[in-house]
Short mmCIF file of C-alpha atoms and ligand atoms in Angstrom, two decimals:
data_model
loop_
_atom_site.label_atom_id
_atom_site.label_comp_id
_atom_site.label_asym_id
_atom_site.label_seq_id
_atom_site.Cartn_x
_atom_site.Cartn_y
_atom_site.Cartn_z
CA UNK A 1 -94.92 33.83 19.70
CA UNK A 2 -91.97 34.31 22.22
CA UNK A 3 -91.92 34.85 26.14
CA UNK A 4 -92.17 38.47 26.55
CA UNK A 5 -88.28 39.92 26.49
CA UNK A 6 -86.47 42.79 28.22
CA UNK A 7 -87.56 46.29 27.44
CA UNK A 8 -84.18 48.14 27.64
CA UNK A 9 -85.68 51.12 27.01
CA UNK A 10 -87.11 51.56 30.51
CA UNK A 11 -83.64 51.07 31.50
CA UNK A 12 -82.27 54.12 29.25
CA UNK A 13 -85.04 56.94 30.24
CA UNK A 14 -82.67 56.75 33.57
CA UNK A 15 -80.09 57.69 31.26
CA UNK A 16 -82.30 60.40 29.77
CA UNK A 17 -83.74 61.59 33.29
CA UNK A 18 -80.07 62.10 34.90
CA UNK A 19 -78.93 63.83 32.01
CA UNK A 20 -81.68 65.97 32.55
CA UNK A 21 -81.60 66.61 35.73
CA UNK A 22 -77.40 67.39 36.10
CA UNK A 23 -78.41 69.78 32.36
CA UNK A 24 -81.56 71.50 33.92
CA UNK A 25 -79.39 73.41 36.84
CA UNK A 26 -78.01 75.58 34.01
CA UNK A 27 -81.22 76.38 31.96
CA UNK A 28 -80.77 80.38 31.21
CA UNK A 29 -76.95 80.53 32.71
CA UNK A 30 -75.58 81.39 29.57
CA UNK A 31 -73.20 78.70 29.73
CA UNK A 32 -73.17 75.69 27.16
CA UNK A 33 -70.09 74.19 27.57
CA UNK A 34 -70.60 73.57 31.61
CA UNK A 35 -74.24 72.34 30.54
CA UNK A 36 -72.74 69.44 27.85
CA UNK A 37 -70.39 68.38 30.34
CA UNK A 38 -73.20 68.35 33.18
CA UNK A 39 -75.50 66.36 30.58
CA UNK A 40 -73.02 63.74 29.67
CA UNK A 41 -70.98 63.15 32.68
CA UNK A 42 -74.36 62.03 34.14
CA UNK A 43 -75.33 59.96 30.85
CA UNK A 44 -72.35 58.36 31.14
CA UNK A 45 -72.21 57.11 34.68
CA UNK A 46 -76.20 55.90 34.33
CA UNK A 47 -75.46 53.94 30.93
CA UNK A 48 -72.86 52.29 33.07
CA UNK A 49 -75.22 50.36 34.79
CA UNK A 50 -77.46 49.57 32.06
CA UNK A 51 -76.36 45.54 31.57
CA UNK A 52 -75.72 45.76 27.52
CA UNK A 53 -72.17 45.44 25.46
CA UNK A 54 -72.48 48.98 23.77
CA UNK A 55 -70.64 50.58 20.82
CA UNK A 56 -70.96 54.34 20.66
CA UNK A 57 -71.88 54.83 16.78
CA UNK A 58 -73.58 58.41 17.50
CA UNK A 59 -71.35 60.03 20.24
CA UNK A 60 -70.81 63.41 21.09
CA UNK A 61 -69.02 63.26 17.73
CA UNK A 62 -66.26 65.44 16.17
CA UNK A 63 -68.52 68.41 15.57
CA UNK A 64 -68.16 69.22 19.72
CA UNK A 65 -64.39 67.57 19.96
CA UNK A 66 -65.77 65.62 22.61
CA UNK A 67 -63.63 63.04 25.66
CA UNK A 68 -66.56 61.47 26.68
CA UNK A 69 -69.45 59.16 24.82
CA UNK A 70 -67.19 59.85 21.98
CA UNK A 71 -67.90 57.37 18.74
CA UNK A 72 -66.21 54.08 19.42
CA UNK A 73 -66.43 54.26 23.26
CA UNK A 74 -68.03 51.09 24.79
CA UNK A 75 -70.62 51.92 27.65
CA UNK A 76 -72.91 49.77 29.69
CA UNK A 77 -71.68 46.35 31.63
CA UNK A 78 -70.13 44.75 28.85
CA UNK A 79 -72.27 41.53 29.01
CA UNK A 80 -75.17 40.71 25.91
CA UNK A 81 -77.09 42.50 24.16
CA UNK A 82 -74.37 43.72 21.70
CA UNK A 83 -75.98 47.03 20.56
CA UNK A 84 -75.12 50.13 18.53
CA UNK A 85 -76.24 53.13 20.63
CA UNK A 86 -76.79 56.77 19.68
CA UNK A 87 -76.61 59.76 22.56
CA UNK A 88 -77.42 63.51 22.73
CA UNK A 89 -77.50 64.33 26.20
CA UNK A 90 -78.46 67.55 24.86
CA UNK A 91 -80.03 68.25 22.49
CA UNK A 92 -80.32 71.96 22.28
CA UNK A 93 -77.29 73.06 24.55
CA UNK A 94 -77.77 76.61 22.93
CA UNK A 95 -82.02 77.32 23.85
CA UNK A 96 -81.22 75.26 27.47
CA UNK A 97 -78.21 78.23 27.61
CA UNK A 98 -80.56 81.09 26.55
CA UNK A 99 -83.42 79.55 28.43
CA UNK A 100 -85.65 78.54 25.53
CA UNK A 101 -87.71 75.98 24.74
CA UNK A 102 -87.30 72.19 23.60
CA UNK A 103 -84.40 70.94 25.08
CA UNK A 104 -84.27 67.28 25.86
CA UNK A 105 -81.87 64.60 26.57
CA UNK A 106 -82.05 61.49 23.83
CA UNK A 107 -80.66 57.55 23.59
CA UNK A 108 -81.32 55.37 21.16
CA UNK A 109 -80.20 51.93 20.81
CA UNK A 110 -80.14 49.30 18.27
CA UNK A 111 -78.81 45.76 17.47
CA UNK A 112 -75.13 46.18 16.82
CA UNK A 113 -74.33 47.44 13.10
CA UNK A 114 -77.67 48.33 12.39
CA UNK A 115 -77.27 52.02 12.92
CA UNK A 116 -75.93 54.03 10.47
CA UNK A 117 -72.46 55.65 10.95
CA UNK A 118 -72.21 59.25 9.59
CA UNK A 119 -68.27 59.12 9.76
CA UNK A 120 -67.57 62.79 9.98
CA UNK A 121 -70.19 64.14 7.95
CA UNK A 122 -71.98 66.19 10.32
CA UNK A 123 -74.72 67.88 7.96
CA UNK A 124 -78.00 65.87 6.48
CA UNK A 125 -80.92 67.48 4.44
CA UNK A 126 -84.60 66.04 6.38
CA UNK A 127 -87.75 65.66 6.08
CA UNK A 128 -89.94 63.65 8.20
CA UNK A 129 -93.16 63.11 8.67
CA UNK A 130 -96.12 60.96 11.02
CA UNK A 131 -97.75 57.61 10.76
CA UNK A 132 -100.46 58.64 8.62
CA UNK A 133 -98.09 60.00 5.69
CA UNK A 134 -95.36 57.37 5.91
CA UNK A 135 -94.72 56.25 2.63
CA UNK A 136 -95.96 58.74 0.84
CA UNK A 137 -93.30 61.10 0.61
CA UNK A 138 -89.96 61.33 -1.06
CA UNK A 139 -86.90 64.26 -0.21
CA UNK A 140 -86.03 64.16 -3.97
CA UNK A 141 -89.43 65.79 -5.21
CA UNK A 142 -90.15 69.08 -4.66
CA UNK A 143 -91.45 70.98 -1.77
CA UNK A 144 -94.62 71.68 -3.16
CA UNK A 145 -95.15 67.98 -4.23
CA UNK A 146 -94.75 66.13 -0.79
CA UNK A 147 -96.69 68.92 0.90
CA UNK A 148 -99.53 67.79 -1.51
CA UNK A 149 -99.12 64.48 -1.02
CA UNK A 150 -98.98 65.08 2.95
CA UNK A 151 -102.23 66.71 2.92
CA UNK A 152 -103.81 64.09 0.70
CA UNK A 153 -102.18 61.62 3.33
CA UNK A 154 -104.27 63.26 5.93
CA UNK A 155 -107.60 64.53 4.74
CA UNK A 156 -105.99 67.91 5.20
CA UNK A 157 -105.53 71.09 3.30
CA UNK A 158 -102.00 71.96 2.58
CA UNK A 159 -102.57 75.67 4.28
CA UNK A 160 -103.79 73.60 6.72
CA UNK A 161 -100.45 71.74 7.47
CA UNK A 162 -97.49 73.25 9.39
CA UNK A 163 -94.04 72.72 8.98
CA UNK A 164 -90.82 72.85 10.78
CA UNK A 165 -87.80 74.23 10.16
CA UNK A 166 -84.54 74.83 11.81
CA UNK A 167 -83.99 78.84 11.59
CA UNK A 168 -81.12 78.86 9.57
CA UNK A 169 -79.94 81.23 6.79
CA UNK A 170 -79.33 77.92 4.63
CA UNK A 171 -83.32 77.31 4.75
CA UNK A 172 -84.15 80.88 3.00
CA UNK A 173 -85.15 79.24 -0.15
CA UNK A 174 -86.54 76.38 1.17
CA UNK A 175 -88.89 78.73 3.76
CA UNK A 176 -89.43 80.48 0.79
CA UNK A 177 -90.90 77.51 -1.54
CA UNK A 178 -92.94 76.88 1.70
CA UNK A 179 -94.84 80.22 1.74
CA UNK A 180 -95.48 79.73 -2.22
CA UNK A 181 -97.53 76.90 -1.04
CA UNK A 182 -99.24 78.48 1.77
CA UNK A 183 -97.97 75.99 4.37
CA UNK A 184 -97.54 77.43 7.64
CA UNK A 185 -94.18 77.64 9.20
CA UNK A 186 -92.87 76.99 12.98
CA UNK A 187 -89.11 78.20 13.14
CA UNK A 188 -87.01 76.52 15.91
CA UNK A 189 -83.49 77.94 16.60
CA UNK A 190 -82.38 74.01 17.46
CA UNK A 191 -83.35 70.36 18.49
CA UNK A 192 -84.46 69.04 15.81
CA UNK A 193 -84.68 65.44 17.31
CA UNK A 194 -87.59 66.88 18.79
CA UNK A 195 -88.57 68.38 15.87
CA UNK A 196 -89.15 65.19 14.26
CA UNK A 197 -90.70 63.15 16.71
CA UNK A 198 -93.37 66.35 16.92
CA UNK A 199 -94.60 64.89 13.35
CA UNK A 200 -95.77 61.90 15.13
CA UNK A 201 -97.33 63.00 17.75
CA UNK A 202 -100.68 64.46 17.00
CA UNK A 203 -101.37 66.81 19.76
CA UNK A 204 -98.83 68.45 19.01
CA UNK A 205 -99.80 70.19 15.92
CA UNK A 206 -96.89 69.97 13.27
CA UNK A 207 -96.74 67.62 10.70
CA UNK A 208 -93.53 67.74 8.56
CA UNK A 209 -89.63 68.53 9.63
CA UNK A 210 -87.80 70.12 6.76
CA UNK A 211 -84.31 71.07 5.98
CA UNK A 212 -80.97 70.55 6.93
CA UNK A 213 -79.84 69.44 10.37
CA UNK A 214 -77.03 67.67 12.17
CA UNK A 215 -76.89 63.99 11.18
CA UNK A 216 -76.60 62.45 14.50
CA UNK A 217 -79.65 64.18 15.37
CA UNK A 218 -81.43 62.44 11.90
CA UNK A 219 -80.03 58.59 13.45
CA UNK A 220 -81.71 59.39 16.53
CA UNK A 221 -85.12 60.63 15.14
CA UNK A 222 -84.74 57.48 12.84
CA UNK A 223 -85.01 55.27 16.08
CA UNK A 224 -87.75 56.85 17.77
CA UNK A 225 -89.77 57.17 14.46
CA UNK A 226 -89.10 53.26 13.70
CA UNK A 227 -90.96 52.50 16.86
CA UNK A 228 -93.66 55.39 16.93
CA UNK A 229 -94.69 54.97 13.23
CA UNK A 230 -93.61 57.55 10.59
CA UNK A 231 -90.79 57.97 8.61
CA UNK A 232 -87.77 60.06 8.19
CA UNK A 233 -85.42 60.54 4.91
CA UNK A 234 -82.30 61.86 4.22
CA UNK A 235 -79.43 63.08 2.11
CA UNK A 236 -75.84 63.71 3.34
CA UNK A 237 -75.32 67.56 2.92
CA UNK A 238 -71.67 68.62 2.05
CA UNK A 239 -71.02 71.98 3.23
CA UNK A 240 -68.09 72.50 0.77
CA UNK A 241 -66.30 70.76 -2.45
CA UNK A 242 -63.46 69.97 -0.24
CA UNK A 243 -66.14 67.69 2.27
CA UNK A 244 -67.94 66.18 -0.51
CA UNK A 245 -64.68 64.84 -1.69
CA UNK A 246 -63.30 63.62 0.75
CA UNK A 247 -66.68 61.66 1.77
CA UNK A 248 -66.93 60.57 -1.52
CA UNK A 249 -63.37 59.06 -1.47
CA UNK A 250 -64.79 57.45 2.12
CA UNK A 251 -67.33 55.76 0.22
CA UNK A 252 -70.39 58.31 1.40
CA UNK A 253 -72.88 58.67 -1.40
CA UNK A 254 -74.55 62.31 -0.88
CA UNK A 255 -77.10 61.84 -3.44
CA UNK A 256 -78.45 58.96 -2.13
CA UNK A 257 -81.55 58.80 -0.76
CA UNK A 258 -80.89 57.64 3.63
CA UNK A 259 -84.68 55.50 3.76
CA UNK A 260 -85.57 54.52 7.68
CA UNK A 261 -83.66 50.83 6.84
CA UNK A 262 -80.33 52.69 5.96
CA UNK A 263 -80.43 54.98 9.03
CA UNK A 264 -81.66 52.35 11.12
CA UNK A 265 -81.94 48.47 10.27
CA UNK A 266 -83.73 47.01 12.55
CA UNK A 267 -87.06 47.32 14.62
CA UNK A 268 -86.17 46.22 17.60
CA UNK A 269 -85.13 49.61 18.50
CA UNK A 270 -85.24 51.55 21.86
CA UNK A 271 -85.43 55.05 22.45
CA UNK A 272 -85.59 57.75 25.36
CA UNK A 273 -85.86 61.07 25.92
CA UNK A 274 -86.47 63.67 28.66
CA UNK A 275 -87.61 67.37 28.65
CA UNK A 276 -84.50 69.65 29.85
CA UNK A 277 -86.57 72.74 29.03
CA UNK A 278 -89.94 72.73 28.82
CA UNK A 279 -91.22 71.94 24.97
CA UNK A 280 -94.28 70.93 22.70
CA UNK A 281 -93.40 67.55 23.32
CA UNK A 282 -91.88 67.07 27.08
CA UNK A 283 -92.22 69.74 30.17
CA UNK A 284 -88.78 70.24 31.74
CA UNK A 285 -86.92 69.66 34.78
CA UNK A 286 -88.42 71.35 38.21
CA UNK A 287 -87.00 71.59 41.03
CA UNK A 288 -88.29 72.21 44.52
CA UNK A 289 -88.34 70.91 47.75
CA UNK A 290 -85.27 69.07 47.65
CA UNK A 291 -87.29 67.01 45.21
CA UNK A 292 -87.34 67.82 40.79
CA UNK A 293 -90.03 66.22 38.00
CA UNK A 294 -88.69 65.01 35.23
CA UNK A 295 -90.76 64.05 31.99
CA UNK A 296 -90.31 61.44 29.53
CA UNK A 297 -90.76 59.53 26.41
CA UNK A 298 -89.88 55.95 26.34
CA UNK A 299 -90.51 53.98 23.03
CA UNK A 300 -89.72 50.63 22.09
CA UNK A 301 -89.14 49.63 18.29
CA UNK A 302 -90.38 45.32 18.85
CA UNK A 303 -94.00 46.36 20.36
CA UNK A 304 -94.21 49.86 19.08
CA UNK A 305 -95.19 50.74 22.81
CA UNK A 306 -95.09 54.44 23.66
CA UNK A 307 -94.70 55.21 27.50
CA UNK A 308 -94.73 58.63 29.03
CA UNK A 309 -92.87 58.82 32.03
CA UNK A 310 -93.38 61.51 34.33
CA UNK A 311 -91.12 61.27 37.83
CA UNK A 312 -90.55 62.87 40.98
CA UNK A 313 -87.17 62.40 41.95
CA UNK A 314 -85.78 62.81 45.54
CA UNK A 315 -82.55 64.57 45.53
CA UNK A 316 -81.16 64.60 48.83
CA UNK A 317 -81.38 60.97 48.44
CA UNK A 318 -80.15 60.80 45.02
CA UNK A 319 -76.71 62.91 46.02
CA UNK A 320 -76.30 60.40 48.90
CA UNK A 321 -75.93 57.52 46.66
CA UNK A 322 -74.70 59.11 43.16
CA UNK A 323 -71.49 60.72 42.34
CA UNK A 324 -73.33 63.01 40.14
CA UNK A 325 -74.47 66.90 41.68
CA UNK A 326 -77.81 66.81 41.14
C1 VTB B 401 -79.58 70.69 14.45
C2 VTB B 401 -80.18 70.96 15.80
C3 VTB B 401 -79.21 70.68 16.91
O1 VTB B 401 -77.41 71.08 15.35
O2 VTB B 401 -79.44 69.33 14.18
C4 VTB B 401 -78.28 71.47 14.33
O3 VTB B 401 -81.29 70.13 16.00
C5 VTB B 401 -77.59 71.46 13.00
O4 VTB B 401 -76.38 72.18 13.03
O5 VTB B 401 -79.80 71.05 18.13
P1 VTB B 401 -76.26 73.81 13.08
O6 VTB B 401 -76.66 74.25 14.47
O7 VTB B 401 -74.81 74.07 12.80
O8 VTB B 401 -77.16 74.35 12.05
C6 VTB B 401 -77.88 71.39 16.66
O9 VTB B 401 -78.02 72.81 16.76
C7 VTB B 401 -76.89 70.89 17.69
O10 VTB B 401 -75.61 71.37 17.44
#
């Protein structure tokens, strides 16, 4: 038994919620690139305040070319905790472009080196899955097997069960062995950070995340699943001979099996997220009156605590004392 400590993840949904907020102005204005740099020039400013020695392991990563919240770059105030800490300010820049559903803004954070570090290997094979079939599942069986063993998990039917799957042309067999089973199937053109925390959260109706997505986005899921219950695996996915050699001469084993402990080693884990666009899991940004909402997630990994967080946020006042455009 210990004094009750610091939850720093009610210090990072402010991260989340003015990444949201700078991101939500350009929902539907066809314009990704001015939304990313909206989403983290806000992220960035907010983590600066947030009193922790921080090591970017899950940055805006090579796959964007990014100059800011790159992997390596040190954010918050320098002093103790030393954590690792995963962003997506975005996660969905494309649907927030289009004006789609389930964009959000994610951090995670973790005691430093216990977060795994992808390196440049931007592609991982998923599948995760809720509390009540943690355990009982395994990415190297078949399709048909775990969806079996999911239902058993929950007293369901597998045509009962739904599963969800990045809409990729990759996933054609994979969609494919799904139907043979009778599953059904939601198809989400990206985010699937939310995609994964949907398994665990039982209103909202799907309970597995299949296929292949971007790694960061698996590290991320990893933290928020470590703390809500449930369970993500992976498997580094090479997209060509010439990637899976040179990972393999880095040391990256792409048959191996990623378990929760490799993506994330530790429990004392904090994660946030806020709806950009409205979604299953979060509503998004609105703004009126000189005011916006803003909803969140806030999880933390020691207690297993899961707060939602819905704010009103003042914006006239917020421009008067932030650098950021809200
Ligand atoms: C997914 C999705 C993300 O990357 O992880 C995806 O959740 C995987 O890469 O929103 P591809 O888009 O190349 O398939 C994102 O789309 C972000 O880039």
């Amino acid at each position: 038994m210990t004094t009750p400590t610091r939850n720093l993840a009610l210090e990072l949904v402010r991260v989340t919620e003015s990444a949201a907020l700078a991101a939500g102005r350009f929902m539907g204005r066809g314009d990704k690139v001015a939304a990313d740099q909206a989403a983290v020039e806000a992220m960035r400013f907010m983590l600066a305040s947030v009193e922790m020695d921080g090591e970017v392991v899950i940055g805006e990563g090579e796959k964007d070319q990014a100059p800011m919240l790159y992997n390596g770059e040190r954010v918050g105030t320098g002093a103790p905790p030393q954590v690792d800490i995963a962003v997506d300010p975005i996660d969905g820049t494309r649907p927030l472009a289009t004006g789609n559903l389930n964009a959000i803004s994610t951090v995670a954070i973790a005691p430093r080196g216990t977060m795994f570090d992808p390196g440049p290997f931007v592609y991982m094979n998923k599948l995760a899955v809720g509390p009540a079939a943690q355990g009982k599942v395994d990415i190297t069986a078949p399709v048909e097997a775990n969806l079996h063993a999911i239902a058993r998990a929950k007293g369901d039917r597998v045509d009962d069960l739904t599963v969800i799957i990045l809409d990729r042309h990759r996933h054609e067999r994979l969609i494919a062995d799904v139907r043979r089973c009778k599953a059904r199937i939601r198809l989400i053109p990206d985010g699937d950070v939310a995609a994964a925390l949907m398994t665990a959260w039982p209103q909202s109706g799907i309970d597995v995340l299949l296929g292949i997505g971007g790694t960061p986005e698996g590290v991320l899921a990893a933290c928020a699943l470590r703390a809500m219950g449930g369970e993500i695996q992976g498997q580094l996915f090479a997209r060509d001979e010439e990637e899976l050699r040179r990972g393999r001469e880095m040391g990256y084993d792409f048959d191996r099996t990623l378990t929760m402990d490799d993506l994330v080693a530790s429990d004392n884990v904090c994660f946030a997220a806020t709806g950009i666009t409205d979604g299953e899991l979060l509503r998004g940004v609105k703004y009126s009156g000189g005011g916006a909402t803003t909803d969140s997630l806030v999880v933390r990994g020691l207690s297993g605590t899961v707060r939602q967080v819905r704010a009103t946020h003042r914006l006239e006042k917020l421009n008067r004392i932030s650098s950021i455009p809200y």
